[in-house]
Short mmCIF file of C-alpha atoms and ligand atoms in Angstrom, two decimals:
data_model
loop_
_atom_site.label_atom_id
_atom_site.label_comp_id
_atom_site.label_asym_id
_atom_site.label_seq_id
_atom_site.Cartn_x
_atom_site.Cartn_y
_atom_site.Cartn_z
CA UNK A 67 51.65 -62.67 9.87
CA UNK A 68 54.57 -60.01 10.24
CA UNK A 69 54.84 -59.04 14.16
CA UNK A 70 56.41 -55.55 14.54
CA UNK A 71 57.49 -54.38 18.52
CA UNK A 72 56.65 -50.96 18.86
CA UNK A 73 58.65 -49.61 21.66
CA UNK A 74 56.77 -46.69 23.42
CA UNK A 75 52.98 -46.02 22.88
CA UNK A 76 52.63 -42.11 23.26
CA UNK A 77 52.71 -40.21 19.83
CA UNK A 78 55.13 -41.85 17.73
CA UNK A 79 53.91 -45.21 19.07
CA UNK A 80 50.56 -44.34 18.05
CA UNK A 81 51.33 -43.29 14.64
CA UNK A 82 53.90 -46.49 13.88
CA UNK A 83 50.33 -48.66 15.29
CA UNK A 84 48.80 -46.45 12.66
CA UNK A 85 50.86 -47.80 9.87
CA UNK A 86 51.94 -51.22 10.84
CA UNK A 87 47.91 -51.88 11.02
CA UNK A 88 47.87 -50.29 7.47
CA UNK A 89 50.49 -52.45 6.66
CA UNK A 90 48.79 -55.58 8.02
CA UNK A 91 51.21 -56.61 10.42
CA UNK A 92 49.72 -57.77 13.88
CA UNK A 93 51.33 -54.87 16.68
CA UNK A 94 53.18 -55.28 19.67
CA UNK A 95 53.15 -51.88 22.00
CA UNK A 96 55.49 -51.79 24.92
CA UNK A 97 55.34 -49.44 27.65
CA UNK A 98 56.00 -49.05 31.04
CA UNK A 99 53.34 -46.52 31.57
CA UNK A 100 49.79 -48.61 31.70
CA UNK A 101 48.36 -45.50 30.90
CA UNK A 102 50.60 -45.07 27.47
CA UNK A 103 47.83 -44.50 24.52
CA UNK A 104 49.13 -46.54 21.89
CA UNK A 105 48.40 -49.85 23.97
CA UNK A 106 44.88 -49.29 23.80
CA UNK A 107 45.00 -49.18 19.76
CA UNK A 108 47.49 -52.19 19.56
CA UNK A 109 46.62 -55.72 19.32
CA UNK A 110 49.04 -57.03 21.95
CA UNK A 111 50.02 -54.48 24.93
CA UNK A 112 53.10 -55.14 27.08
CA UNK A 113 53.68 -53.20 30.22
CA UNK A 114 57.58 -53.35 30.46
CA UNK A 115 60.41 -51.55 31.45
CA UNK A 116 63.27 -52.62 28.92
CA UNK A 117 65.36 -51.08 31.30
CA UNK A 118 64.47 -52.90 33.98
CA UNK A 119 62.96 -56.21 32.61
CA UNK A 120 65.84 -56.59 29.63
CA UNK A 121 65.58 -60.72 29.51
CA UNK A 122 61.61 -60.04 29.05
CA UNK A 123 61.89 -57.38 26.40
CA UNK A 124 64.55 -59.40 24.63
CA UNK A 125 62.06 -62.48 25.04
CA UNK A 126 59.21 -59.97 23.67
CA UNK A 127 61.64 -58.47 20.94
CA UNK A 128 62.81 -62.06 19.19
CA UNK A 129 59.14 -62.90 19.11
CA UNK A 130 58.58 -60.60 16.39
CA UNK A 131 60.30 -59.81 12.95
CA UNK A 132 61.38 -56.51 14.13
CA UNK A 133 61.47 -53.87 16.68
CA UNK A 134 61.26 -50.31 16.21
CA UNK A 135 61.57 -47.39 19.03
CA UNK A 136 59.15 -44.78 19.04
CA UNK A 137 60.50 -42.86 21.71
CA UNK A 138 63.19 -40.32 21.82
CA UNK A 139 64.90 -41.92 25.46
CA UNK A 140 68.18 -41.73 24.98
CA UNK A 141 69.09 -44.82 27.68
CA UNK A 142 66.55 -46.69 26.13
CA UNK A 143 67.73 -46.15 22.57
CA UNK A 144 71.06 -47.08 23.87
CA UNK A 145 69.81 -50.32 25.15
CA UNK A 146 68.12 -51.34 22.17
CA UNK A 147 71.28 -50.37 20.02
CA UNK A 148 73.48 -52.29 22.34
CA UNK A 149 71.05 -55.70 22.47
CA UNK A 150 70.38 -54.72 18.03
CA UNK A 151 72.79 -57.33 17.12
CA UNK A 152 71.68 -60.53 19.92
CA UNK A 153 68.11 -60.22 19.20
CA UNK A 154 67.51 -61.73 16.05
CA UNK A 155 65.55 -59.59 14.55
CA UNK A 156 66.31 -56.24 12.61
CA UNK A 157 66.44 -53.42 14.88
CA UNK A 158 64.50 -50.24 12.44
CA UNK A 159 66.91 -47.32 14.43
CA UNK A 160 70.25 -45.92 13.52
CA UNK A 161 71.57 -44.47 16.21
CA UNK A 162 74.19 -43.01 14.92
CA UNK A 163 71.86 -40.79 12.88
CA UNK A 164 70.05 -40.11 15.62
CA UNK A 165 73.29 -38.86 17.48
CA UNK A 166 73.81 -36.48 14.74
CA UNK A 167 70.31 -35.57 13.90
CA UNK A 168 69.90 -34.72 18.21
CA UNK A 169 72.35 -31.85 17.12
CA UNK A 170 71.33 -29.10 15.31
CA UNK A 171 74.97 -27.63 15.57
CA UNK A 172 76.60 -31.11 14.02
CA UNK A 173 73.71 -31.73 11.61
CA UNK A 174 74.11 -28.03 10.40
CA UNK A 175 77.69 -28.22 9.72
CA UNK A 176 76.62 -31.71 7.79
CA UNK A 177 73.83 -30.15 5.58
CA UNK A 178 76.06 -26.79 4.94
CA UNK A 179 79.34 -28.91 3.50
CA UNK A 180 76.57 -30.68 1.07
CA UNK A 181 75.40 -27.38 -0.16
CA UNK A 182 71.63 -27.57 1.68
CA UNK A 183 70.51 -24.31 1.78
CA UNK A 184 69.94 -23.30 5.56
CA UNK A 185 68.68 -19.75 6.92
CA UNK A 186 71.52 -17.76 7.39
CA UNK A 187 73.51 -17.61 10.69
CA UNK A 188 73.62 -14.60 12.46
CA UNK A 189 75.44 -12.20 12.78
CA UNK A 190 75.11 -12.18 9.14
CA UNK A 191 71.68 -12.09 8.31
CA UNK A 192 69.44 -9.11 9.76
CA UNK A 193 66.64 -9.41 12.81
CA UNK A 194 64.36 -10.89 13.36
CA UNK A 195 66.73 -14.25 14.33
CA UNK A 196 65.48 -17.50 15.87
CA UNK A 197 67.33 -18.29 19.03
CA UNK A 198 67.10 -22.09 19.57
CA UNK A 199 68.57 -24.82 21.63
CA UNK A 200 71.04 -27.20 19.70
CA UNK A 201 69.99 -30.79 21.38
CA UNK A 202 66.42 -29.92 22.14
CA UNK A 203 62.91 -31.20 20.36
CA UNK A 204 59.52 -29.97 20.00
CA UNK A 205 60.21 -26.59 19.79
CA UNK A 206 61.76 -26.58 23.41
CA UNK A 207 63.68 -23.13 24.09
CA UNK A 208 62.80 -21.80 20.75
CA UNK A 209 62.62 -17.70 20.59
CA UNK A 210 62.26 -14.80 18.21
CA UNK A 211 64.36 -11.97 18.74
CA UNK A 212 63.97 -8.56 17.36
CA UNK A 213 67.68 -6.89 18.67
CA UNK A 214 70.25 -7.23 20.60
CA UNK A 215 69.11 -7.59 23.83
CA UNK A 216 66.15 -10.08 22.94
CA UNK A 217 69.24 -12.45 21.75
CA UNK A 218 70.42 -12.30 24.76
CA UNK A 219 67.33 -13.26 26.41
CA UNK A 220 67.28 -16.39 24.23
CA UNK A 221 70.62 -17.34 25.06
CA UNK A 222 69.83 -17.28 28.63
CA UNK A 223 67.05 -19.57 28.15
CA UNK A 224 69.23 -21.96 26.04
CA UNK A 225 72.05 -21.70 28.71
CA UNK A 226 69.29 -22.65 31.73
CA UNK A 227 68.78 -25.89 29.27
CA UNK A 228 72.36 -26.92 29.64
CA UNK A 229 72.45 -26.73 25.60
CA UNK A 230 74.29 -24.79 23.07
CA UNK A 231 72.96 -21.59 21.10
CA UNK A 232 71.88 -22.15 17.27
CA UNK A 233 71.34 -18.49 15.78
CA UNK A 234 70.13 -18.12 12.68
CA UNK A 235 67.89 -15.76 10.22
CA UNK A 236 63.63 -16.35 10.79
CA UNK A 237 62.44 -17.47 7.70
CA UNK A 238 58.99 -17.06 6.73
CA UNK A 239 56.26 -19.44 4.94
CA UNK A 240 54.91 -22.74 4.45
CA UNK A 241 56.35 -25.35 6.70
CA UNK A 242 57.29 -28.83 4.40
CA UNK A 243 58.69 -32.10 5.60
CA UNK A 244 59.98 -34.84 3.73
CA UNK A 245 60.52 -38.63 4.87
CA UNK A 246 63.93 -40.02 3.29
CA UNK A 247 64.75 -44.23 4.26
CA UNK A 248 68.32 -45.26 3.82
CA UNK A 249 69.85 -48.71 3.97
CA UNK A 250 73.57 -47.01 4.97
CA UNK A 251 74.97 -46.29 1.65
CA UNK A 252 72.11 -45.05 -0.67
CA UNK A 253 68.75 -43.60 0.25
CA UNK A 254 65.30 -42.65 -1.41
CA UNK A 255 63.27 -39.45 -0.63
CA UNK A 256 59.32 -39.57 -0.37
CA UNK A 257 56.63 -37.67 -0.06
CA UNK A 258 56.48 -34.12 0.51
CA UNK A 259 54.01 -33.10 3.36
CA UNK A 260 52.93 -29.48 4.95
CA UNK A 261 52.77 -28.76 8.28
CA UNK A 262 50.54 -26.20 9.90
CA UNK A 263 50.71 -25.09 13.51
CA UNK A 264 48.08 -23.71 15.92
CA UNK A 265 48.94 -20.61 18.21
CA UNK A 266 51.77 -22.36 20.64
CA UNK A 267 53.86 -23.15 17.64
CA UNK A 268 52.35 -27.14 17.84
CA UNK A 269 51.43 -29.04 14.93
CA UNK A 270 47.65 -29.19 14.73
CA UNK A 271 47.60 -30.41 11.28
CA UNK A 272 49.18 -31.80 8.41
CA UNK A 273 48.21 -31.90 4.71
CA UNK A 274 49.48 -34.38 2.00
CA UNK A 275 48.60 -33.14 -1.56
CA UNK A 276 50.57 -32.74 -5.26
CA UNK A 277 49.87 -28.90 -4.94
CA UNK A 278 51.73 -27.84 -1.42
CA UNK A 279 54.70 -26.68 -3.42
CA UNK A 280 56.01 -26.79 -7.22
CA UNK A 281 57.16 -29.97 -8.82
CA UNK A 282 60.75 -28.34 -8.93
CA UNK A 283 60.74 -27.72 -5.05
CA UNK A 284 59.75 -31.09 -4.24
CA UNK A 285 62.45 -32.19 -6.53
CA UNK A 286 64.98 -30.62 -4.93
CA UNK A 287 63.72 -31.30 -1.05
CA UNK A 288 63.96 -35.11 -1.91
CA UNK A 289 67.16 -34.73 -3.21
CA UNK A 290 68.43 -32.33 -0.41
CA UNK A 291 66.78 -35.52 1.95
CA UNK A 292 68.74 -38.14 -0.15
CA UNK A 293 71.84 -35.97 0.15
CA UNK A 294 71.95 -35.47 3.68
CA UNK A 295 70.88 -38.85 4.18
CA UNK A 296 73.82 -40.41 2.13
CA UNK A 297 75.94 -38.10 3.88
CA UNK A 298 75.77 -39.81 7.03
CA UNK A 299 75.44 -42.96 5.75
CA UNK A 300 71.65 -43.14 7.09
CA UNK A 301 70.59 -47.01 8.03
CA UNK A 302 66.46 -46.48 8.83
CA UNK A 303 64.28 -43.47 8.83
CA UNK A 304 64.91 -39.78 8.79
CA UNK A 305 62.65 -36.81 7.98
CA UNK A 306 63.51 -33.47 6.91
CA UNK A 307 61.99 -30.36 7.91
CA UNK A 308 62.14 -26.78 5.66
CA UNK A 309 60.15 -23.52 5.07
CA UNK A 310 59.42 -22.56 1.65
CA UNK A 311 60.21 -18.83 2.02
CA UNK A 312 60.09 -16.29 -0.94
CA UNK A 313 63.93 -16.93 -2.12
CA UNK A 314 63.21 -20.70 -2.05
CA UNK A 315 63.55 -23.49 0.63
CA UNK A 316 65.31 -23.51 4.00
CA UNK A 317 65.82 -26.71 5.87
CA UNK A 318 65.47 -26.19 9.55
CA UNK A 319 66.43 -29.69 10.86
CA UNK A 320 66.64 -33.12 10.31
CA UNK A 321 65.36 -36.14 12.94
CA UNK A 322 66.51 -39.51 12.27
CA UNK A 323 63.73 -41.47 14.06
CA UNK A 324 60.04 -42.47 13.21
CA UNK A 325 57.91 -39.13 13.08
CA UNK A 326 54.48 -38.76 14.40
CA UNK A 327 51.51 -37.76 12.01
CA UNK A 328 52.90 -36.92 8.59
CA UNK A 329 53.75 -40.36 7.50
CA UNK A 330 50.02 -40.98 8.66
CA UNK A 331 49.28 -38.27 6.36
CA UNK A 332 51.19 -40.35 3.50
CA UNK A 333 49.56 -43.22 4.02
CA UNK A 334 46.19 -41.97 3.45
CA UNK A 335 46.58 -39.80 0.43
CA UNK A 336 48.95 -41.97 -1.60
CA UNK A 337 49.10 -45.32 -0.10
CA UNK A 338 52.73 -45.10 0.57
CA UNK A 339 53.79 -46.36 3.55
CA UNK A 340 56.58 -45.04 5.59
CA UNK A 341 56.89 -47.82 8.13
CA UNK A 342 56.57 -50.51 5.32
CA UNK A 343 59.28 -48.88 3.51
CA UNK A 344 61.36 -49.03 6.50
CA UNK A 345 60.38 -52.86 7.27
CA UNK A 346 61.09 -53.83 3.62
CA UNK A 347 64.32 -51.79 3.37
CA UNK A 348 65.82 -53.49 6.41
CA UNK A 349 64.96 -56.83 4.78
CA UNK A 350 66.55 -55.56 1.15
CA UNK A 351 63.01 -55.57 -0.51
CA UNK A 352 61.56 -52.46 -0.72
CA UNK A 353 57.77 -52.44 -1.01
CA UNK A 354 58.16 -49.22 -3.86
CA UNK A 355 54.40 -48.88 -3.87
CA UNK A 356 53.32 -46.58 -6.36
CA UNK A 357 51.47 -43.42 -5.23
CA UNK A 358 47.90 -43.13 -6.05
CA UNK A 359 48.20 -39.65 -6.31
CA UNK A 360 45.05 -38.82 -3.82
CA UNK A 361 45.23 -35.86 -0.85
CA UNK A 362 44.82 -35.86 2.74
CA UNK A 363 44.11 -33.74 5.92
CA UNK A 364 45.33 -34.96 9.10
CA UNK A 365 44.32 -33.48 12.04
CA UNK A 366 43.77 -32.80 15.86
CA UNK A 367 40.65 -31.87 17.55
CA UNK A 368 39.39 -31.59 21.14
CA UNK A 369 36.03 -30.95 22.95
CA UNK A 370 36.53 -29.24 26.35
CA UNK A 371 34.53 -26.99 28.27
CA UNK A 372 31.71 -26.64 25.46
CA UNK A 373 34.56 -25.68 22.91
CA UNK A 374 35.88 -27.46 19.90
CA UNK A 375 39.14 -26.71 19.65
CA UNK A 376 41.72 -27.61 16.84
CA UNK A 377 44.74 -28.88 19.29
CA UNK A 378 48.21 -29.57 18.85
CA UNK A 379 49.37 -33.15 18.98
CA UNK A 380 51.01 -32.53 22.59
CA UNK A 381 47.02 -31.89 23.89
CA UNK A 382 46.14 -34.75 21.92
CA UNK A 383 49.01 -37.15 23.15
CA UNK A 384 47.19 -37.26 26.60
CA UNK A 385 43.95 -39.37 24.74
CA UNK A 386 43.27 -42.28 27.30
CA UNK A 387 42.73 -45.65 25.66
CA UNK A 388 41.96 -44.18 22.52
CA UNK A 389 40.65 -46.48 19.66
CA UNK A 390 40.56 -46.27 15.89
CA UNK A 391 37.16 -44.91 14.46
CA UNK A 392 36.89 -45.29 10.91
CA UNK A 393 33.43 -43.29 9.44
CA UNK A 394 33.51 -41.29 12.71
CA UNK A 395 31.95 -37.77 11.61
CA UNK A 396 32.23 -38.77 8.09
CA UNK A 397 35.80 -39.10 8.38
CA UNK A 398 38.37 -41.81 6.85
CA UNK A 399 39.59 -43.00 9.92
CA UNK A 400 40.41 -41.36 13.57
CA UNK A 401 42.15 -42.00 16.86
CA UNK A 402 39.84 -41.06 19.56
CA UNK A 403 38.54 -41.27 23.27
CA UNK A 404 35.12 -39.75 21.84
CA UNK A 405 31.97 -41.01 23.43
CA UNK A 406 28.14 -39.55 22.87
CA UNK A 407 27.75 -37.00 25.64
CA UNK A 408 31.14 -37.28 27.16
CA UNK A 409 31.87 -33.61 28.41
CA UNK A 410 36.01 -34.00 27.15
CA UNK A 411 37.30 -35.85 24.33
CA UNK A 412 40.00 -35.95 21.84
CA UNK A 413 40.27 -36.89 18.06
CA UNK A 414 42.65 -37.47 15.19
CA UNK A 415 40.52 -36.86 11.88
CA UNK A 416 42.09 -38.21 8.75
CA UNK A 417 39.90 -37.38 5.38
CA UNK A 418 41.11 -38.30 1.92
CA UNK A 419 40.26 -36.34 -1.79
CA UNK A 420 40.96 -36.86 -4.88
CA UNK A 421 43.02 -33.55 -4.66
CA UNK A 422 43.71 -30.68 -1.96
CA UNK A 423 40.22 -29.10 -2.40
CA UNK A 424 38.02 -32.17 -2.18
CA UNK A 425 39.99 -33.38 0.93
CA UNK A 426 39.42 -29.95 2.49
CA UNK A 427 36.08 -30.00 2.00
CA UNK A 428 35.88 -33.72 3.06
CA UNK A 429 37.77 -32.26 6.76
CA UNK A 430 35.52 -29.00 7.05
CA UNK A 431 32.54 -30.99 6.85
CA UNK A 432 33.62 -33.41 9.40
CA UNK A 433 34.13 -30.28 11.55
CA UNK A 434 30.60 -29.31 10.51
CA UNK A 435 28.84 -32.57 11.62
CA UNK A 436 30.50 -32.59 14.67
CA UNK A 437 29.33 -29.02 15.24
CA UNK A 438 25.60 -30.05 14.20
CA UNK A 439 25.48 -33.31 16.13
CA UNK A 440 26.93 -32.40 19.19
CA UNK A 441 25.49 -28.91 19.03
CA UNK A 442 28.43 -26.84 19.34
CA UNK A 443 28.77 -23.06 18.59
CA UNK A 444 32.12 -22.75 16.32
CA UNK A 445 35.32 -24.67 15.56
CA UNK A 446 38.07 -22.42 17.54
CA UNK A 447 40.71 -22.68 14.79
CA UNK A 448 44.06 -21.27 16.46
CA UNK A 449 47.16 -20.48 14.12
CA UNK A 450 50.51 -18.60 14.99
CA UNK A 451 51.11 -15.01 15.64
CA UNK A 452 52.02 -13.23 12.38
CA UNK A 453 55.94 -11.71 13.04
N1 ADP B 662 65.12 -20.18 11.28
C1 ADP B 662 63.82 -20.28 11.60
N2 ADP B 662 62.93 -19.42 11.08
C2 ADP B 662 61.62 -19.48 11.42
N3 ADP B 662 61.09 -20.37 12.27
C3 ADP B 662 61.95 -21.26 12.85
C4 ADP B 662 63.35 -21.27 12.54
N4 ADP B 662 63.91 -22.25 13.25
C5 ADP B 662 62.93 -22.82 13.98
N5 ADP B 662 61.74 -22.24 13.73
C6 ADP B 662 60.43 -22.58 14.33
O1 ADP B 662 60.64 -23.28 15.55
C7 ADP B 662 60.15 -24.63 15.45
C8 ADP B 662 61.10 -25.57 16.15
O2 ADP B 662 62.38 -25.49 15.56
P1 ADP B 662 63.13 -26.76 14.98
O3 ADP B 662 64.39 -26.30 14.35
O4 ADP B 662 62.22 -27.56 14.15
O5 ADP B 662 63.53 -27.52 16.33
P2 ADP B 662 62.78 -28.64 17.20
O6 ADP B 662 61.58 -29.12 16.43
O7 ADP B 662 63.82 -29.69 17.34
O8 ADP B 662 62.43 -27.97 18.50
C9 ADP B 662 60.01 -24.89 13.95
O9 ADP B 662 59.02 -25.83 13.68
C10 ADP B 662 59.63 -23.50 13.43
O10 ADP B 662 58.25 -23.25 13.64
MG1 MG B 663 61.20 -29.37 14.45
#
């Protein structure tokens, strides 16, 4: 059986357990936090420190037929990067990439001499802008500004980050991602995904169907992935983030490292699967499955103080020993700490359709039978502050 080494069991260690499971490889989590959720869904947890213990992560590492990080540690990442070529086994991270993709101001300058349309930089474009940190993730530093002086504000709250100011036009609608592998000279796209955020700006949700946006646009944000990805010569996984505003789409970033949820997303609607892809790739033999054309919802719930909450995945990352739940509430499968008459829990809920409407209905009436059997009120279902 295929052994994969996931290093780092929060979210994206969850998700690549998620997939390699899928996959039907046999997981290897390692953490150095005992309390790190992914060991608990894993079938062989390691507490370890590759930092500290590196001739018992190498040991751990050429035990398996790969190793992938699922953290975003830069020391650690340059560990693994350094140790990629005496382990033995292929090492699913470009770090490289990752360099570039950890700058918004490099990765910009990238996408704009391919021709990727980006929102416009200010000055040039008119308020509101978006005043963001360059080197930052999860939405870390990120402000609106309506004039002058609210720019100003954001820069000061880049500047107390140690980073450098991106500027750029806010640009409105649906939030898309796209998953693009390369093997460092040519690169496939995937599958187009939508992201939708609760009311800090967190994902809470993501939905996998053929109708989030035309054929044309999903056309062109594959090859917009596949172009960027060539660009730098991409040698694992990347994924590519955009808003499909009224004058078309308008990538917003790029990450070169295994996302959390949305390849989840993938897996259950189409049977695609990201981590697979990645595994084959490295090896020269793509899996290519074929999609099966279904839809999915994907998302994060929690029960707290008699509420039921949808929750953004940085609530849900602090689950303890969360397991996997197929059937629970009617759903397809879920990652949860839930327990009959436990007064806090946490779920993912992952429902598949045949298209966008069945799988809705499939997720609202999970929602409903939670409501009914644990005899809850309403399903508090946050989303963003209209600008
Ligand atoms: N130009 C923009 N227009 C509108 N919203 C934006 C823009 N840039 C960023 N955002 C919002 O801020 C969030 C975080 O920005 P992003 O560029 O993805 O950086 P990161 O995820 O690395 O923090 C995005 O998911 C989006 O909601
Ligand atoms: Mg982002």
């Amino acid at each position: 059986m295929t052994r994969i080494c996931i290093i780092g069991g929060a979210l994206q260690g969850m998700e690549a357990v998620l997939l390699a499971r899928a996959a039907g490889y046999h997981t290897v989590v390692m953490d150095r936090k005992p309390t790190a959720p992914a060991l608990s869904l894993c079938d062989e947890p390691v507490v370890m420190d590759p930092l500290k213990d590196r001739d018992g992560a190498l040991k751990v590492f050429s035990s398996c037929d790969a190793v992938i990080p699922a953290c975003e540690e830069m020391e650690l990442l340059k560990f693994l990067d350094s140790v990629k070529d005496t382990m033995g086994v292929p090492l699913l991270f470009d770090l490289a990439a990752y360099n570039i993709s950890n700058s918004k101001l490099r990765s910009n300058e990238i996408m704009a001499s391919v021709g990727v349309p980006l929102p416009q930089p200010y000055p040039h474009c008119g308020f509101p802008v978006i005043v963001k940190p360059s080197s930052q993730s999860s939405s870390i530093g990120v402000s609106v500004a309506y004039n002058e002086s609210d720019v100003e504000k954001g820069l000061e709250i880049v500047r107390s980050l140690n980073d450098k100011p991106v500027i750029q036009e806010f640009v409105h609608g649906k939030s898309v991602s796209i998953e693009v592998i390369g093997n460092g000279s040519t690169a496939r796209s995937y599958v187009t995904t939508e992201v939708c955020l609760d009311s800090n700006y967190d994902c809470k949700m993501v939905k996998c169907n053929p109708s989030i946006m035309s054929e044309e646009d999903c056309i062109l944000l594959g090859r917009i992935g596949k172009d960027v990805a060539e660009s730098i010569g991409l040698k694992a996984l990347m994924d590519v983030e955009a808003i499909l505003t009224p004058k078309g789409l308008r990538v917003l970033e790029i990450d070169a490292r295994i996302p959390s949820q949305t390849p989840a997303a993938i897996q259950a609607a189409t049977g695609i699967n990201i981590l697979e892809e990645l595994m084959t790739t490295a090896i020269g033999k793509p899996a290519d499955r074929v999609s099966t054309g279904g839809s999915s919802v994907y998302r994060h719930v929690i029960f707290k103080d008699g509420e039921l909450r949808s929750s953004g995945e940085h609530i849900f990352g602090s689950v303890r020993e969360p397991r996997f739940e197929p059937g629970l509430f009617g759903c397809d499968n879920s990652i949860t700490d839930y327990e009959p008459g436990k007064k806090e829990w946490r779920a993912t809920l992952i429902t598949r359709g045949n298209d966008e409407e069945d799988a809705d209905r499939r997720a609202a009436a999970c929602i409903q039978r939670i409501l009914d059997e644990c005899s809850i009120e309403e399903f508090l279902d946050g989303t963003p502050e209209m600008i």
